Amino acid sequence: MEYLPLIIGNKKTKYPLVQGGMGVGISLGGLAGAVAKVGGIGLISSAQIGFQEEDFEENPFEANLRAMEKEYKKARAQAPDGIIGFNIMVALQHYKEYVIQAAKVGADIIVSGAGLATELPAYVKGFATKIAPIVSGERAAELLLKVWDRKYRTTADMVVIEGPLAGGHLGFPKEEVEAITPEEYEGTIQKIIRVVKEYAVKYGRKIPVVVAGGMDSPEQVKRVLELGADGVQVASSFVTTVECDAAEGFKQKYIEAGCKDIQLVTSPVGMPGRAIRNAFIEQIEAGIREPISKCYGCLRKCNPAEIPYCITKALITSARGDGENGLVFCGAGTYKITKISTVQEVIEKLFKKC
Ligand SMILES: Cc1cc2nc3c(=O)[nH]c(=O)nc-3n(C[C@H](O)[C@H](O)[C@H](O)COP(=O)(O)O)c2cc1C
């Protein structure tokens, strides 16, 4: 099978590959730069990216803005000509400011999900930064592209279709994630591709579509390319690479996880998430609720009095390497990972001729 590059503005990748953004602290400048250097699109997650800054507890917003610049420079130093961007979730408080900061520091692309990024074109106006929404269903794709077309006379530079096997927060109700099979989801992928094509025709340019969630073998890659996609977005497979910014304890949890350890959890974000079962999840399921003593103001809609746990604290705990007492997000296929590898090895395995 011949693999074509993804074209973003005046740059192109070697492989039709996007490394999915992973917060908190999993895809930072180290991983994104390494992926961009080998020939994919590397994405830094902006979610509480400043958690390692000294003043994060007092000024999380400023710490995050500062860390965005630092991590971008770290990635760029590794891949001066590569495609490097940010994953910025729409559900975040200060979404607009994070988008503008990403554009200011020089990001090639901003990928946004966890909500509909209806205002994204306005925020990057005047910058060279390209924009890509993440959608899980046909309706969201239609709605978003229609709003961008009517309100801003523009369209997407790339579209990510995130399916039910993905890691982190999922764009479907829990019952749907459990019911829908990968084969059934293929129909949705094709419908979304058709919607995107309409706008590609209207704007007279190609809009690459990449599929995310469980893209961990050359057969999977081949299958979605046959369905009409232009590439894949891969996340979990990169967690256990030497270059990944995750703490060793986080990577170890991936290596140890068996099929039965991977489950869905409810999240204060208001979407289900997929994670590795551990003491933290058992505690939540048992209804034990730790008092929330501090709000980091991460989400636009969150009432600390009503949520089962603080998502920032849960993700920072695991990002620091405590795989038992924090939330360890992962994709459905994580149980297949058995060892630490390198970014180059993961990419070569995915795009092996089959
Ligand atoms: C640890 C982890 C953290 C993630 N964090 C984010 C995030 O902050 N924003 C986002 O849009 N997607 C996030 N995702 C989803 C990925 O970007 C990606 O789309 C998905 O996991 C792809 O599926 P795969 O892991 O099976 O390759 C996360 C996934 C994982 C595994």
CSV table of N, CA, C and O in Angstrom, one decimal, residues 257-263 332 335:
chain,number,residue,atom,x,y,z
A,257,ALA,N,-1.1,-3.4,32.1
A,257,ALA,CA,-2.5,-3.5,32.0
A,257,ALA,C,-2.9,-4.7,31.1
A,257,ALA,O,-2.4,-4.9,30.0
A,258,GLY,N,-3.9,-5.5,31.6
A,258,GLY,CA,-4.5,-6.6,30.7
A,258,GLY,C,-5.8,-6.1,30.2
A,258,GLY,O,-6.3,-5.0,30.6
A,259,CYS,N,-6.4,-6.9,29.3
A,259,CYS,CA,-7.6,-6.5,28.7
A,259,CYS,C,-8.7,-6.1,29.7
A,259,CYS,O,-9.4,-5.1,29.5
A,260,LYS,N,-8.8,-6.9,30.8
A,260,LYS,CA,-9.9,-6.6,31.8
A,260,LYS,C,-9.6,-5.4,32.6
A,260,LYS,O,-10.5,-4.9,33.4
A,261,ASP,N,-8.4,-4.8,32.5
A,261,ASP,CA,-8.1,-3.6,33.4
A,261,ASP,C,-8.5,-2.3,32.7
A,261,ASP,O,-8.4,-1.3,33.3
A,262,ILE,N,-9.0,-2.4,31.5
A,262,ILE,CA,-9.3,-1.2,30.7
A,262,ILE,C,-10.9,-1.0,30.8
A,262,ILE,O,-11.6,-1.9,30.4
A,263,GLN,N,-11.3,0.2,31.3
A,263,GLN,CA,-12.7,0.4,31.5
A,263,GLN,C,-13.1,1.9,31.2
A,263,GLN,O,-12.3,2.7,31.0
A,332,ALA,N,-8.5,1.7,24.0
A,332,ALA,CA,-9.0,0.4,24.3
A,332,ALA,C,-8.0,-0.7,24.0
A,332,ALA,O,-8.1,-1.8,24.5
A,335,TYR,N,-3.9,-2.8,26.2
A,335,TYR,CA,-3.5,-4.1,26.8
A,335,TYR,C,-2.5,-4.8,25.8
A,335,TYR,O,-1.7,-5.7,26.3
